[in-house]
Structures are given as structure tokens and as C-alpha cells.
């Protein structure tokens, strides 16, 4: 079958109003400062949910924006896929809560738990469902409320992670749309390295209790994760370009997972893409895990960095480990 099967018809994003700067973190008594954080991560601020602000509400807001831009109503959505590692509830899925919030009563809805690769994995699943004929319109969301699962005394993690949601509407490519859409996909994982970035407690193996509370927060071996992230993101960009039968020179914009400016720069260097063709907003949003790429995509579109005819390369790496990539022509 000839690609593309689907195209991105609309995008949207939503973040909490509350902004926490690096100076705010230092004022909270965390052993850090703005210079230290910026030098190591590129992050200057992040959006953090207020108490009682749900992930479902952020998902709904981002989705409504994406649906409006795609010209799609709730009744036209066949499938809702939410990539998240921090749902409002462990049961039921975040996706069915979003389905209810949107009134998309005829849609099937499920989550993808692939951490920072969540939106990308979800987009690949949605594209495959459209290719198989199982769906015509798929809402793919990446969303996180990571502030709820970080230890705010651990400077190795709390300076990085943030909250937000990004949404995209995938529709079947047909007619004149056959010239645009998802040109190639790639996804991989390696569970043998799970303990480098994980939440040891809180699941069935080690249920949550007051005694295990700290182990229910994100734990990360930063240096090891960095090493594997750079290597895996490099593989992801190579495979996506090869599958799409294009070169780095054909890419108008690289939108990588917004984890760390050093990882972003290393990925761009390996791919042979200059930094002026790389979209970076980690300084303003921090690491929003599964939400980072769809937030960055919508941000780039609102800034005019993605236009009609643009070829965009997406690459992500996350806990699991999981990694993958897409090439999309808009």
C-alpha cells in the first residue's frame, strides 16, 4: 500500500496557567539555581497544574482546539488515543474520561503507556488503524500531569518535568490530500533498561502506601538516560529518513521530544540538521513527556514554522525505554 494513509488535519495544546520559574524552585528551598538548570537542561520555566486541575480538562481543551482547526465534530471521531504516564486515574483509562468530556459517544478510546514516546506511538497506531480501514478520523493526544508524580525535594527530576496536553486530529488521506500526510514511521523499545527511568512503587508489584510514597515518584539515572536517549534518537531519525526516502536536506523542521537542550542538539547534529531548522520550546514548557511533541507542533504552527508543504521530522525517546520517529508532509 502506498503512503500516506493519513494526514494531520488539526492541532491544539493546553497548559496550566501557573508558571514556575527556575528562581521559584530555588525559593522553594530546592538546592539549585537558574544558571545551573539552564546550563544543564535549557529549561527556564514550566507550567504546573494547580491543586484540583485535572489532566482530563487539559486534554479536552487541547482536543477542542485541534478539532475546531480540523473542522471535525465529536460525533465524527472514530478513535481517541491518549499517550500518558500520569493519568487522572489508573482505572478507567484517561481516554474514556476525555471521550466523555468531549461528548464523542461513538468513539473507541484507549491509552498508550509509552512515556515520552506516547504521542508518537499513538500517532503510529492511529495511522495504522486508518490504513487498515478500522477508522477514518482519530484523535491522538499526548498529555501529562507530571507534577503529581515527582518528588519536589529531588532536584534531579523536579526541575525537569511539567504539565500540559497536546492534541492532533488524524484523517484519512484521499483525493488531493494523498500528497500530504505521514510518510514514514519507526518505533522500538528495550525493557531491559526500565529501572533507569521508572516509578518503582504504586502498581501491583509494590502497591502504594505511606511507606512507599517516595518510591511512587519518578526516579531517574540521569547520565545513563542521557546516553541512551542520544543513541536512540539518532537511530530514530536515521530510520525515519530512510523509510521516507528523503535526506536531512529535505527536512524543513525537526521537532524532537523536548527533554533537554543537550539531547536536542546532539540529535540535530547526528541527523545533519542545523539548529535553525530545529524547533525548541523546552525553555518555556520544560519536559512534558508525552505532551511535548504535540505541544511543540502546535506552537510551531502558530509561529508559522510549519506551513503548507513543510516536511517535518519528529523523534522521541522515553521511559521503557521507548523511542520512535515520524516524517510528515503538511
Short mmCIF file of C-alpha atoms in Angstrom, two decimals:
data_model
loop_
_atom_site.label_atom_id
_atom_site.label_comp_id
_atom_site.label_asym_id
_atom_site.label_seq_id
_atom_site.Cartn_x
_atom_site.Cartn_y
_atom_site.Cartn_z
CA UNK A 1 0.00 0.00 0.00
CA UNK A 2 1.25 3.44 -0.88
CA UNK A 3 1.69 6.07 1.82
CA UNK A 4 0.42 8.38 3.11
CA UNK A 5 -2.61 6.74 4.72
CA UNK A 6 -3.43 9.67 7.00
CA UNK A 7 -2.62 13.34 7.47
CA UNK A 8 -2.65 15.74 10.41
CA UNK A 9 -5.79 17.81 9.93
CA UNK A 10 -5.66 19.89 13.10
CA UNK A 11 -3.55 20.59 16.18
CA UNK A 12 -4.05 22.12 19.61
CA UNK A 13 -2.47 22.39 23.02
CA UNK A 14 -3.31 23.45 26.56
CA UNK A 15 -1.14 24.09 29.61
CA UNK A 16 -1.91 25.24 33.15
CA UNK A 17 -1.88 29.00 33.74
CA UNK A 18 0.57 28.67 36.62
CA UNK A 19 4.20 29.20 35.61
CA UNK A 20 7.04 28.06 37.86
CA UNK A 21 10.44 29.56 37.02
CA UNK A 22 13.85 28.31 38.00
CA UNK A 23 14.03 31.17 40.50
CA UNK A 24 10.76 29.95 42.02
CA UNK A 25 12.25 26.49 42.52
CA UNK A 26 15.28 27.93 44.27
CA UNK A 27 12.96 29.96 46.50
CA UNK A 28 11.17 26.73 47.46
CA UNK A 29 14.39 25.54 49.12
CA UNK A 30 15.50 23.20 46.34
CA UNK A 31 19.29 23.07 46.09
CA UNK A 32 19.54 24.63 42.63
CA UNK A 33 19.60 27.93 40.77
CA UNK A 34 18.64 29.35 37.39
CA UNK A 35 22.15 29.21 35.92
CA UNK A 36 22.65 25.57 36.94
CA UNK A 37 19.32 24.45 35.43
CA UNK A 38 19.67 26.42 32.19
CA UNK A 39 23.23 25.20 31.59
CA UNK A 40 22.29 21.53 32.01
CA UNK A 41 18.79 21.42 30.55
CA UNK A 42 17.92 24.63 28.71
CA UNK A 43 14.76 24.96 30.84
CA UNK A 44 13.85 28.39 32.24
CA UNK A 45 10.24 27.81 33.29
CA UNK A 46 7.48 25.20 33.24
CA UNK A 47 3.68 25.11 33.60
CA UNK A 48 2.42 23.34 36.73
CA UNK A 49 -1.20 22.41 37.45
CA UNK A 50 -2.97 23.95 40.40
CA UNK A 51 -4.45 21.60 43.02
CA UNK A 52 -7.65 20.17 41.61
CA UNK A 53 -6.75 20.96 37.98
CA UNK A 54 -7.25 17.68 36.10
CA UNK A 55 -5.41 16.16 33.19
CA UNK A 56 -8.81 15.49 31.60
CA UNK A 57 -9.56 19.21 31.44
CA UNK A 58 -6.25 19.95 29.71
CA UNK A 59 -6.86 17.10 27.24
CA UNK A 60 -10.35 18.38 26.44
CA UNK A 61 -9.17 21.94 25.87
CA UNK A 62 -6.33 20.86 23.55
CA UNK A 63 -8.64 18.46 21.70
CA UNK A 64 -11.36 21.06 21.15
CA UNK A 65 -8.80 23.39 19.60
CA UNK A 66 -7.47 20.64 17.32
CA UNK A 67 -10.98 19.53 16.33
CA UNK A 68 -12.03 23.10 15.50
CA UNK A 69 -8.99 23.58 13.27
CA UNK A 70 -9.65 20.23 11.57
CA UNK A 71 -13.34 21.04 11.10
CA UNK A 72 -14.29 17.85 12.94
CA UNK A 73 -17.17 17.36 15.37
CA UNK A 74 -17.18 14.99 18.33
CA UNK A 75 -19.56 12.68 16.52
CA UNK A 76 -17.08 12.19 13.66
CA UNK A 77 -14.29 10.84 15.85
CA UNK A 78 -13.83 7.08 15.47
CA UNK A 79 -10.98 6.56 17.93
CA UNK A 80 -9.40 8.51 20.79
CA UNK A 81 -5.84 7.57 21.78
CA UNK A 82 -4.18 9.19 24.79
CA UNK A 83 -0.46 8.80 25.42
CA UNK A 84 0.23 9.43 29.12
CA UNK A 85 2.25 8.20 32.07
CA UNK A 86 0.32 10.29 34.61
CA UNK A 87 -3.44 9.76 34.11
CA UNK A 88 -6.02 11.18 36.47
CA UNK A 89 -6.95 7.62 37.45
CA UNK A 90 -5.38 4.21 36.94
CA UNK A 91 -8.84 2.84 36.19
CA UNK A 92 -10.53 3.61 33.83
CA UNK A 93 -8.29 4.94 31.07
CA UNK A 94 -7.64 8.65 30.58
CA UNK A 95 -9.02 8.31 27.05
CA UNK A 96 -12.54 7.37 28.15
CA UNK A 97 -12.61 10.34 30.50
CA UNK A 98 -11.66 12.57 27.57
CA UNK A 99 -14.31 10.87 25.44
CA UNK A 100 -16.95 11.82 28.00
CA UNK A 101 -15.67 15.39 28.29
CA UNK A 102 -15.85 15.83 24.51
CA UNK A 103 -19.16 14.02 24.04
CA UNK A 104 -17.55 11.71 21.45
CA UNK A 105 -20.03 8.93 22.25
CA UNK A 106 -19.35 6.73 19.19
CA UNK A 107 -15.56 6.68 19.57
CA UNK A 108 -13.46 3.82 20.88
CA UNK A 109 -10.99 5.14 23.45
CA UNK A 110 -7.81 3.78 25.00
CA UNK A 111 -4.45 4.83 26.45
CA UNK A 112 -0.89 4.20 25.28
CA UNK A 113 1.63 3.98 28.13
CA UNK A 114 4.93 4.74 26.38
CA UNK A 115 6.07 7.70 28.50
CA UNK A 116 7.73 10.44 26.41
CA UNK A 117 7.09 8.49 23.20
CA UNK A 118 3.36 8.28 24.00
CA UNK A 119 2.02 10.73 21.42
CA UNK A 120 4.31 9.37 18.72
CA UNK A 121 3.33 5.76 19.46
CA UNK A 122 -0.32 6.85 19.48
CA UNK A 123 0.04 8.57 16.11
CA UNK A 124 1.57 5.42 14.62
CA UNK A 125 -1.30 3.31 15.99
CA UNK A 126 -3.85 5.81 14.67
CA UNK A 127 -2.20 5.90 11.26
CA UNK A 128 -2.23 2.08 11.17
CA UNK A 129 -5.91 1.95 12.10
CA UNK A 130 -6.74 4.34 9.28
CA UNK A 131 -4.61 2.28 6.87
CA UNK A 132 -6.45 -0.90 7.86
CA UNK A 133 -9.85 0.68 7.33
CA UNK A 134 -10.78 0.46 11.02
CA UNK A 135 -11.09 4.25 11.32
CA UNK A 136 -11.31 7.41 9.26
CA UNK A 137 -10.77 10.03 11.97
CA UNK A 138 -8.53 9.51 15.01
CA UNK A 139 -7.88 11.96 17.84
CA UNK A 140 -4.36 11.45 19.21
CA UNK A 141 -3.44 13.20 22.46
CA UNK A 142 -0.22 13.37 24.44
CA UNK A 143 -0.84 14.61 27.97
CA UNK A 144 0.85 14.64 31.35
CA UNK A 145 0.40 15.93 34.89
CA UNK A 146 3.92 15.02 35.95
CA UNK A 147 3.86 17.44 38.87
CA UNK A 148 1.73 14.82 40.65
CA UNK A 149 4.38 12.09 40.38
CA UNK A 150 7.66 13.90 41.02
CA UNK A 151 9.48 14.25 44.33
CA UNK A 152 9.69 18.01 44.87
CA UNK A 153 12.80 17.56 47.01
CA UNK A 154 14.71 15.72 44.25
CA UNK A 155 16.47 18.30 42.09
CA UNK A 156 17.40 15.65 39.53
CA UNK A 157 13.76 15.30 38.48
CA UNK A 158 11.62 18.16 39.79
CA UNK A 159 13.49 20.77 37.73
CA UNK A 160 12.69 18.87 34.52
CA UNK A 161 9.10 17.78 34.45
CA UNK A 162 5.94 19.77 33.79
CA UNK A 163 2.27 19.56 32.88
CA UNK A 164 0.30 20.03 29.66
CA UNK A 165 -1.57 18.42 26.78
CA UNK A 166 -1.21 18.43 23.01
CA UNK A 167 -3.73 17.04 20.53
CA UNK A 168 -3.80 16.16 16.85
CA UNK A 169 -6.59 15.00 14.56
CA UNK A 170 -5.60 12.36 12.00
CA UNK A 171 -7.86 11.90 8.98
CA UNK A 172 -7.79 9.55 6.04
CA UNK A 173 -5.69 10.88 3.15
CA UNK A 174 -7.68 10.80 -0.07
CA UNK A 175 -8.11 12.86 -3.19
CA UNK A 176 -5.91 15.93 -3.12
CA UNK A 177 -4.83 15.02 0.44
CA UNK A 178 -2.91 11.99 -0.87
CA UNK A 179 0.08 14.27 -1.40
CA UNK A 180 0.39 15.11 2.29
CA UNK A 181 0.48 13.10 5.50
CA UNK A 182 2.59 10.58 7.41
CA UNK A 183 5.34 9.41 5.04
CA UNK A 184 7.19 7.03 7.37
CA UNK A 185 7.09 5.62 10.89
CA UNK A 186 9.54 3.89 13.21
CA UNK A 187 9.17 2.57 16.78
CA UNK A 188 11.32 0.49 19.12
CA UNK A 189 11.64 -0.39 22.82
CA UNK A 190 14.03 -2.02 25.29
CA UNK A 191 12.51 -3.11 28.60
CA UNK A 192 15.80 -4.39 29.97
CA UNK A 193 16.71 -0.80 30.87
CA UNK A 194 13.43 0.07 32.60
CA UNK A 195 14.96 0.76 36.01
CA UNK A 196 16.99 3.68 34.67
CA UNK A 197 13.79 5.74 34.48
CA UNK A 198 10.76 4.44 36.34
CA UNK A 199 8.32 4.58 39.25
CA UNK A 200 9.20 1.54 41.41
CA UNK A 201 6.05 1.66 43.57
CA UNK A 202 2.41 2.46 43.02
CA UNK A 203 1.50 -0.51 40.84
CA UNK A 204 0.53 -4.08 41.53
CA UNK A 205 4.10 -5.23 42.21
CA UNK A 206 4.57 -2.70 45.02
CA UNK A 207 1.23 -1.10 45.90
CA UNK A 208 1.12 2.47 47.08
CA UNK A 209 1.27 3.07 50.82
CA UNK A 210 2.58 5.87 53.07
CA UNK A 211 5.79 3.86 53.39
CA UNK A 212 6.28 3.59 49.61
CA UNK A 213 5.24 7.17 48.75
CA UNK A 214 8.72 8.34 47.75
CA UNK A 215 9.19 5.25 45.56
CA UNK A 216 5.96 6.05 43.75
CA UNK A 217 7.63 9.16 42.31
CA UNK A 218 9.76 9.27 39.15
CA UNK A 219 13.30 8.02 39.69
CA UNK A 220 15.95 8.60 37.05
CA UNK A 221 19.61 7.76 36.48
CA UNK A 222 20.26 10.94 34.55
CA UNK A 223 23.64 10.24 32.94
CA UNK A 224 22.66 6.78 31.74
CA UNK A 225 19.33 8.01 30.41
CA UNK A 226 21.10 10.81 28.53
CA UNK A 227 23.49 8.36 26.87
CA UNK A 228 20.73 6.03 25.71
CA UNK A 229 18.50 8.92 24.64
CA UNK A 230 21.13 10.36 22.31
CA UNK A 231 21.85 6.97 20.76
CA UNK A 232 18.19 6.04 20.32
CA UNK A 233 17.12 9.42 18.94
CA UNK A 234 19.94 9.13 16.39
CA UNK A 235 18.66 5.73 15.29
CA UNK A 236 15.10 7.05 15.11
CA UNK A 237 15.99 9.95 12.81
CA UNK A 238 18.05 7.71 10.53
CA UNK A 239 15.30 5.12 10.17
CA UNK A 240 12.54 7.65 9.55
CA UNK A 241 14.50 9.43 6.84
CA UNK A 242 15.47 6.15 5.16
CA UNK A 243 11.88 4.89 5.20
CA UNK A 244 10.57 8.14 3.76
CA UNK A 245 13.34 8.04 1.12
CA UNK A 246 14.46 11.56 1.89
CA UNK A 247 17.61 13.15 3.30
CA UNK A 248 18.19 15.71 6.03
CA UNK A 249 18.33 18.39 3.34
CA UNK A 250 14.67 17.67 2.54
CA UNK A 251 13.56 18.32 6.14
CA UNK A 252 12.11 21.78 6.74
CA UNK A 253 11.84 21.34 10.51
CA UNK A 254 12.90 18.83 13.16
CA UNK A 255 10.55 18.65 16.16
CA UNK A 256 12.18 16.39 18.76
CA UNK A 257 10.93 15.43 22.20
CA UNK A 258 11.62 18.44 24.41
CA UNK A 259 13.54 16.74 27.20
CA UNK A 260 16.86 18.53 27.37
CA UNK A 261 18.59 21.03 25.08
CA UNK A 262 21.75 18.90 25.02
CA UNK A 263 19.84 15.85 23.73
CA UNK A 264 18.11 18.04 21.15
CA UNK A 265 21.42 19.47 19.93
CA UNK A 266 23.04 16.02 19.76
CA UNK A 267 20.08 14.65 17.76
CA UNK A 268 20.20 17.53 15.29
CA UNK A 269 23.96 17.18 14.86
CA UNK A 270 23.70 13.46 14.13
CA UNK A 271 20.89 13.99 11.63
CA UNK A 272 22.81 16.76 9.88
CA UNK A 273 20.08 19.31 10.52
CA UNK A 274 21.20 22.83 11.54
CA UNK A 275 19.72 24.23 14.75
CA UNK A 276 17.89 26.96 12.84
CA UNK A 277 15.73 24.14 11.43
CA UNK A 278 15.08 22.60 14.84
CA UNK A 279 12.09 23.66 16.91
CA UNK A 280 12.87 24.21 20.58
CA UNK A 281 10.46 25.28 23.30
CA UNK A 282 11.84 23.28 26.24
CA UNK A 283 12.93 26.61 27.74
CA UNK A 284 9.27 27.68 28.14
CA UNK A 285 7.49 24.37 28.76
CA UNK A 286 10.03 22.02 30.34
CA UNK A 287 9.75 18.28 29.77
CA UNK A 288 6.06 17.43 29.39
CA UNK A 289 6.82 13.83 28.37
CA UNK A 290 4.11 12.50 26.00
CA UNK A 291 2.73 16.02 25.58
CA UNK A 292 5.97 17.63 24.46
CA UNK A 293 5.90 16.86 20.73
CA UNK A 294 2.23 17.75 20.10
CA UNK A 295 2.64 20.94 22.19
CA UNK A 296 5.74 21.81 20.17
CA UNK A 297 3.96 21.05 16.89
CA UNK A 298 1.06 23.33 17.70
CA UNK A 299 3.45 26.00 18.95
CA UNK A 300 5.45 25.75 15.72
CA UNK A 301 2.33 26.01 13.60
CA UNK A 302 1.13 29.08 15.49
CA UNK A 303 4.55 30.67 14.93
CA UNK A 304 4.40 29.90 11.20
CA UNK A 305 7.32 27.46 11.36
CA UNK A 306 5.16 24.68 9.84
CA UNK A 307 3.32 25.63 6.66
CA UNK A 308 1.57 24.06 3.70
CA UNK A 309 4.11 21.78 2.04
CA UNK A 310 6.51 21.62 5.01
CA UNK A 311 8.27 18.31 5.65
CA UNK A 312 8.68 17.72 9.38
CA UNK A 313 10.69 15.05 11.21
CA UNK A 314 9.54 14.02 14.69
CA UNK A 315 11.65 11.95 17.08
CA UNK A 316 11.04 10.87 20.68
CA UNK A 317 12.66 8.84 23.45
CA UNK A 318 11.15 7.89 26.80
CA UNK A 319 10.99 5.56 29.76
CA UNK A 320 10.68 1.92 28.95
CA UNK A 321 12.88 2.54 27.09
CA UNK A 322 10.77 3.50 24.08
CA UNK A 323 11.74 5.52 21.05
CA UNK A 324 10.47 6.27 17.57
CA UNK A 325 10.01 8.76 14.76
CA UNK A 326 7.70 10.08 12.06
CA UNK A 327 8.13 12.03 8.86
CA UNK A 328 5.10 14.12 7.98
CA UNK A 329 4.39 16.35 4.98
CA UNK A 330 1.91 19.13 5.76
#
